[in-house]
mmCIF file of C-alpha atoms in Angstrom:
data_model
loop_
_atom_site.group_PDB
_atom_site.id
_atom_site.type_symbol
_atom_site.label_atom_id
_atom_site.label_comp_id
_atom_site.label_asym_id
_atom_site.label_seq_id
_atom_site.Cartn_x
_atom_site.Cartn_y
_atom_site.Cartn_z
ATOM 1 C CA UNK A 1 -82.334 -30.944 -17.661
ATOM 2 C CA UNK A 2 -81.306 -32.143 -21.041
ATOM 3 C CA UNK A 3 -77.847 -33.710 -21.468
ATOM 4 C CA UNK A 4 -76.847 -30.807 -23.665
ATOM 5 C CA UNK A 5 -77.783 -28.291 -20.966
ATOM 6 C CA UNK A 6 -75.909 -30.296 -18.336
ATOM 7 C CA UNK A 7 -72.855 -30.341 -20.508
ATOM 8 C CA UNK A 8 -73.166 -26.619 -21.104
ATOM 9 C CA UNK A 9 -73.421 -25.889 -17.379
ATOM 10 C CA UNK A 10 -70.401 -28.138 -16.676
ATOM 11 C CA UNK A 11 -68.409 -26.354 -19.364
ATOM 12 C CA UNK A 12 -69.385 -22.984 -17.881
ATOM 13 C CA UNK A 13 -68.237 -24.052 -14.410
ATOM 14 C CA UNK A 14 -65.003 -25.412 -15.911
ATOM 15 C CA UNK A 15 -64.406 -22.122 -17.720
ATOM 16 C CA UNK A 16 -65.124 -20.164 -14.524
ATOM 17 C CA UNK A 17 -62.697 -22.328 -12.547
ATOM 18 C CA UNK A 18 -60.074 -21.981 -15.245
ATOM 19 C CA UNK A 19 -60.545 -18.220 -15.334
ATOM 20 C CA UNK A 20 -60.089 -18.038 -11.552
ATOM 21 C CA UNK A 21 -57.004 -20.197 -11.883
ATOM 22 C CA UNK A 22 -55.760 -17.971 -14.692
ATOM 23 C CA UNK A 23 -56.340 -14.800 -12.609
ATOM 24 C CA UNK A 24 -54.427 -16.295 -9.656
ATOM 25 C CA UNK A 25 -51.686 -17.401 -11.988
ATOM 26 C CA UNK A 26 -51.401 -13.938 -13.496
ATOM 27 C CA UNK A 27 -51.100 -12.468 -9.976
ATOM 28 C CA UNK A 28 -48.285 -14.918 -9.322
ATOM 29 C CA UNK A 29 -46.633 -13.920 -12.610
ATOM 30 C CA UNK A 30 -46.822 -10.240 -11.635
ATOM 31 C CA UNK A 31 -45.298 -11.082 -8.260
ATOM 32 C CA UNK A 32 -42.461 -13.022 -9.884
ATOM 33 C CA UNK A 33 -41.886 -10.237 -12.422
ATOM 34 C CA UNK A 34 -41.655 -7.721 -9.569
ATOM 35 C CA UNK A 35 -39.286 -9.961 -7.635
ATOM 36 C CA UNK A 36 -37.219 -10.469 -10.775
ATOM 37 C CA UNK A 37 -36.916 -6.699 -11.310
ATOM 38 C CA UNK A 38 -35.893 -6.260 -7.662
ATOM 39 C CA UNK A 39 -33.341 -9.060 -8.043
ATOM 40 C CA UNK A 40 -31.910 -7.439 -11.189
ATOM 41 C CA UNK A 41 -31.765 -4.098 -9.375
ATOM 42 C CA UNK A 42 -29.909 -5.726 -6.445
ATOM 43 C CA UNK A 43 -27.545 -7.384 -8.906
ATOM 44 C CA UNK A 44 -26.729 -4.067 -10.604
ATOM 45 C CA UNK A 45 -26.260 -2.363 -7.241
ATOM 46 C CA UNK A 46 -24.048 -5.199 -5.993
ATOM 47 C CA UNK A 47 -22.001 -5.122 -9.208
ATOM 48 C CA UNK A 48 -21.468 -1.370 -8.860
ATOM 49 C CA UNK A 49 -20.452 -1.772 -5.229
ATOM 50 C CA UNK A 50 -18.149 -4.636 -6.154
ATOM 51 C CA UNK A 51 -16.532 -2.564 -8.905
ATOM 52 C CA UNK A 52 -15.971 0.290 -6.436
ATOM 53 C CA UNK A 53 -14.446 -2.078 -3.886
ATOM 54 C CA UNK A 54 -12.147 -3.629 -6.476
ATOM 55 C CA UNK A 55 -11.006 -0.173 -7.601
ATOM 56 C CA UNK A 56 -10.268 0.704 -3.972
ATOM 57 C CA UNK A 57 -8.334 -2.545 -3.557
ATOM 58 C CA UNK A 58 -6.269 -1.791 -6.670
ATOM 59 C CA UNK A 59 -5.527 1.740 -5.450
ATOM 60 C CA UNK A 60 -4.523 0.439 -2.016
ATOM 61 C CA UNK A 61 -2.295 -2.210 -3.612
ATOM 62 C CA UNK A 62 -0.531 0.391 -5.745
ATOM 63 C CA UNK A 63 -0.085 2.579 -2.661
ATOM 64 C CA UNK A 64 1.294 -0.377 -0.675
ATOM 65 C CA UNK A 65 3.732 -1.126 -3.489
ATOM 66 C CA UNK A 66 4.869 2.511 -3.468
ATOM 67 C CA UNK A 67 5.203 2.507 0.323
ATOM 68 C CA UNK A 68 7.314 -0.651 0.213
ATOM 69 C CA UNK A 69 9.566 0.903 -2.425
ATOM 70 C CA UNK A 70 9.937 4.018 -0.247
ATOM 71 C CA UNK A 71 10.591 1.839 2.793
ATOM 72 C CA UNK A 72 13.348 0.008 0.918
ATOM 73 C CA UNK A 73 14.849 3.292 -0.284
ATOM 74 C CA UNK A 74 14.861 4.740 3.235
ATOM 75 C CA UNK A 75 16.397 1.510 4.562
ATOM 76 C CA UNK A 76 19.134 1.782 1.921
ATOM 77 C CA UNK A 77 19.714 5.448 2.819
ATOM 78 C CA UNK A 78 19.991 4.520 6.499
ATOM 79 C CA UNK A 79 22.544 1.838 5.585
ATOM 80 C CA UNK A 80 24.544 4.351 3.529
ATOM 81 C CA UNK A 81 24.423 6.890 6.370
ATOM 82 C CA UNK A 82 25.650 4.292 8.876
ATOM 83 C CA UNK A 83 28.512 3.326 6.569
ATOM 84 C CA UNK A 84 29.485 6.972 6.209
ATOM 85 C CA UNK A 85 29.326 7.448 9.986
ATOM 86 C CA UNK A 86 31.543 4.384 10.469
ATOM 87 C CA UNK A 87 34.043 5.749 7.931
ATOM 88 C CA UNK A 88 34.123 9.108 9.709
ATOM 89 C CA UNK A 89 34.572 7.382 13.053
ATOM 90 C CA UNK A 90 37.524 5.481 11.549
ATOM 91 C CA UNK A 91 38.992 8.758 10.293
ATOM 92 C CA UNK A 92 38.385 10.317 13.688
ATOM 93 C CA UNK A 93 40.138 7.491 15.499
ATOM 94 C CA UNK A 94 43.034 7.721 13.040
ATOM 95 C CA UNK A 95 43.293 11.474 13.588
ATOM 96 C CA UNK A 96 43.139 11.053 17.361
ATOM 97 C CA UNK A 97 45.828 8.406 17.196
ATOM 98 C CA UNK A 98 47.987 10.706 15.076
ATOM 99 C CA UNK A 99 47.462 13.535 17.559
ATOM 100 C CA UNK A 100 48.318 11.231 20.438
ATOM 101 C CA UNK A 101 51.604 10.248 18.793
ATOM 102 C CA UNK A 102 52.381 13.889 18.059
ATOM 103 C CA UNK A 103 51.625 14.925 21.660
ATOM 104 C CA UNK A 104 53.765 12.083 23.033
ATOM 105 C CA UNK A 105 56.605 13.164 20.728
ATOM 106 C CA UNK A 106 56.363 16.771 21.885
ATOM 107 C CA UNK A 107 56.146 15.700 25.519
ATOM 108 C CA UNK A 108 59.168 13.428 25.105
ATOM 109 C CA UNK A 109 61.392 15.612 22.970
ATOM 110 C CA UNK A 110 59.855 19.039 23.552
ATOM 111 C CA UNK A 111 60.395 21.430 20.670
ATOM 112 C CA UNK A 112 63.913 20.110 20.030
ATOM 113 C CA UNK A 113 62.898 18.189 16.934
ATOM 114 C CA UNK A 114 61.111 21.196 15.475
ATOM 115 C CA UNK A 115 64.105 23.436 16.187
ATOM 116 C CA UNK A 116 66.512 20.940 14.627
ATOM 117 C CA UNK A 117 64.273 20.764 11.596
ATOM 118 C CA UNK A 118 64.293 24.555 11.261
ATOM 119 C CA UNK A 119 68.030 25.053 11.861
ATOM 120 C CA UNK A 120 68.877 22.348 9.388
ATOM 121 C CA UNK A 121 67.320 24.420 6.632
ATOM 122 C CA UNK A 122 69.814 25.129 3.860
ATOM 123 C CA UNK A 123 68.271 28.429 2.847
ATOM 124 C CA UNK A 124 66.003 31.176 4.091
ATOM 125 C CA UNK A 125 63.337 30.010 1.655
ATOM 126 C CA UNK A 126 63.501 26.457 2.969
ATOM 127 C CA UNK A 127 63.429 27.796 6.540
ATOM 128 C CA UNK A 128 60.298 29.796 5.740
ATOM 129 C CA UNK A 129 58.636 26.783 4.125
ATOM 130 C CA UNK A 130 59.366 24.601 7.161
ATOM 131 C CA UNK A 131 58.051 27.240 9.564
ATOM 132 C CA UNK A 132 54.825 27.449 7.550
ATOM 133 C CA UNK A 133 54.600 23.658 7.454
ATOM 134 C CA UNK A 134 54.884 23.319 11.234
ATOM 135 C CA UNK A 135 52.395 26.117 11.707
ATOM 136 C CA UNK A 136 49.867 24.724 9.276
ATOM 137 C CA UNK A 137 50.328 21.149 10.422
ATOM 138 C CA UNK A 138 48.504 21.803 13.709
ATOM 139 C CA UNK A 139 45.960 24.129 12.110
ATOM 140 C CA UNK A 140 45.075 21.593 9.414
ATOM 141 C CA UNK A 141 44.667 18.786 11.908
ATOM 142 C CA UNK A 142 42.343 20.988 13.956
ATOM 143 C CA UNK A 143 40.337 21.780 10.810
ATOM 144 C CA UNK A 144 40.242 18.094 9.895
ATOM 145 C CA UNK A 145 38.957 17.247 13.343
ATOM 146 C CA UNK A 146 36.306 19.952 13.169
ATOM 147 C CA UNK A 147 35.211 18.845 9.673
ATOM 148 C CA UNK A 148 34.970 15.194 10.663
ATOM 149 C CA UNK A 149 32.965 15.993 13.798
ATOM 150 C CA UNK A 150 30.638 18.326 11.891
ATOM 151 C CA UNK A 151 30.061 15.766 9.118
ATOM 152 C CA UNK A 152 29.494 13.032 11.664
ATOM 153 C CA UNK A 153 26.964 15.183 13.525
ATOM 154 C CA UNK A 154 25.156 16.014 10.251
ATOM 155 C CA UNK A 155 25.037 12.351 9.268
ATOM 156 C CA UNK A 156 23.735 11.328 12.693
ATOM 157 C CA UNK A 157 20.951 13.931 12.434
ATOM 158 C CA UNK A 158 20.188 12.728 8.921
ATOM 159 C CA UNK A 159 20.106 9.145 10.174
ATOM 160 C CA UNK A 160 17.650 10.097 12.934
ATOM 161 C CA UNK A 161 15.369 11.800 10.410
ATOM 162 C CA UNK A 162 15.565 8.788 8.121
ATOM 163 C CA UNK A 163 14.723 6.462 11.008
ATOM 164 C CA UNK A 164 11.710 8.635 11.901
ATOM 165 C CA UNK A 165 10.609 8.541 8.258
ATOM 166 C CA UNK A 166 11.082 4.779 8.196
ATOM 167 C CA UNK A 167 8.975 4.329 11.339
ATOM 168 C CA UNK A 168 6.267 6.538 9.840
ATOM 169 C CA UNK A 169 6.348 4.611 6.537
ATOM 170 C CA UNK A 170 6.068 1.296 8.382
ATOM 171 C CA UNK A 171 3.101 2.487 10.428
ATOM 172 C CA UNK A 172 1.383 3.720 7.275
ATOM 173 C CA UNK A 173 2.243 0.478 5.475
ATOM 174 C CA UNK A 174 0.748 -1.583 8.319
ATOM 175 C CA UNK A 175 -2.381 0.593 8.260
ATOM 176 C CA UNK A 176 -2.825 0.267 4.488
ATOM 177 C CA UNK A 177 -2.123 -3.470 4.580
ATOM 178 C CA UNK A 178 -4.851 -3.868 7.200
ATOM 179 C CA UNK A 179 -7.158 -1.719 5.088
ATOM 180 C CA UNK A 180 -6.417 -3.877 2.043
ATOM 181 C CA UNK A 181 -7.271 -7.045 3.992
ATOM 182 C CA UNK A 182 -10.555 -5.492 5.132
ATOM 183 C CA UNK A 183 -11.413 -4.479 1.564
ATOM 184 C CA UNK A 184 -10.587 -7.972 0.297
ATOM 185 C CA UNK A 185 -13.013 -9.406 2.848
ATOM 186 C CA UNK A 186 -15.700 -7.001 1.643
ATOM 187 C CA UNK A 187 -14.984 -7.972 -1.971
ATOM 188 C CA UNK A 188 -15.284 -11.653 -1.063
ATOM 189 C CA UNK A 189 -18.575 -11.010 0.734
ATOM 190 C CA UNK A 190 -19.939 -9.022 -2.204
ATOM 191 C CA UNK A 191 -18.915 -11.764 -4.608
ATOM 192 C CA UNK A 192 -20.776 -14.349 -2.552
ATOM 193 C CA UNK A 193 -23.796 -12.039 -2.347
ATOM 194 C CA UNK A 194 -23.666 -11.503 -6.103
ATOM 195 C CA UNK A 195 -23.504 -15.252 -6.721
ATOM 196 C CA UNK A 196 -26.528 -15.780 -4.456
ATOM 197 C CA UNK A 197 -28.462 -13.006 -6.218
ATOM 198 C CA UNK A 198 -27.713 -14.536 -9.608
ATOM 199 C CA UNK A 199 -28.838 -17.985 -8.442
ATOM 200 C CA UNK A 200 -32.006 -16.422 -7.065
ATOM 201 C CA UNK A 201 -32.572 -14.531 -10.325
ATOM 202 C CA UNK A 202 -32.174 -17.689 -12.408
ATOM 203 C CA UNK A 203 -34.651 -19.503 -10.150
ATOM 204 C CA UNK A 204 -37.111 -16.638 -10.502
ATOM 205 C CA UNK A 205 -36.696 -16.682 -14.282
ATOM 206 C CA UNK A 206 -37.319 -20.428 -14.372
ATOM 207 C CA UNK A 207 -40.410 -20.153 -12.156
ATOM 208 C CA UNK A 208 -41.678 -17.215 -14.181
ATOM 209 C CA UNK A 209 -41.126 -19.154 -17.410
ATOM 210 C CA UNK A 210 -43.064 -22.145 -16.086
ATOM 211 C CA UNK A 211 -45.975 -19.976 -14.976
ATOM 212 C CA UNK A 212 -46.129 -18.150 -18.297
ATOM 213 C CA UNK A 213 -46.155 -21.484 -20.077
ATOM 214 C CA UNK A 214 -48.959 -22.696 -17.796
ATOM 215 C CA UNK A 215 -50.795 -19.416 -18.437
ATOM 216 C CA UNK A 216 -50.719 -20.102 -22.181
ATOM 217 C CA UNK A 217 -52.020 -23.628 -21.626
ATOM 218 C CA UNK A 218 -54.968 -22.404 -19.545
ATOM 219 C CA UNK A 219 -55.726 -19.713 -22.136
ATOM 220 C CA UNK A 220 -55.859 -22.413 -24.831
ATOM 221 C CA UNK A 221 -58.144 -24.564 -22.658
ATOM 222 C CA UNK A 222 -60.493 -21.639 -22.075
ATOM 223 C CA UNK A 223 -60.416 -20.756 -25.770
ATOM 224 C CA UNK A 224 -61.515 -24.286 -26.676
#
């Protein structure tokens, strides 16, 4: 074989080897391009999921804020109801004490004091007024007692309802707080996953870039 023919055969083998290398490289490039598309798809899906989770977290946080405001309002209402009940109990004790003094006076003096008060009237009109006063005195105290007891009973029922509402609000608040913590954990996990996907995507892009550059070099070698 002539030197020229030997060189030609060596060049042909070199070209064949380079073409095989180029074909393998292009298969690798296709694989990396496919992986890169899958990585970008996972990134978009993870971003969408992360956005949904963050919206849920924000909604839960607003709900928790509202529940805490309602809890505080109910607590304030319970405090007001208890104060009102205490005031009524004070009025009730005062009324009972007044009744007790009145009963002791009647027991001690009988109706003498009332009779003296009536007979000491200086006119028929004054006598009539004093009779009405003594009559209405007992009636009014009975009405006062009834009113106080009724108001106290209403307030105690209201206080029970408020306490039930408060217990329900606290249970719901605990449930939503737990739900918020769970969502925050999911957000944290998704963020880590997203970071890993982005690192993986950058690595794929770098590897793909190197292989494309190598592809161009082989193409130039074959062309020469």
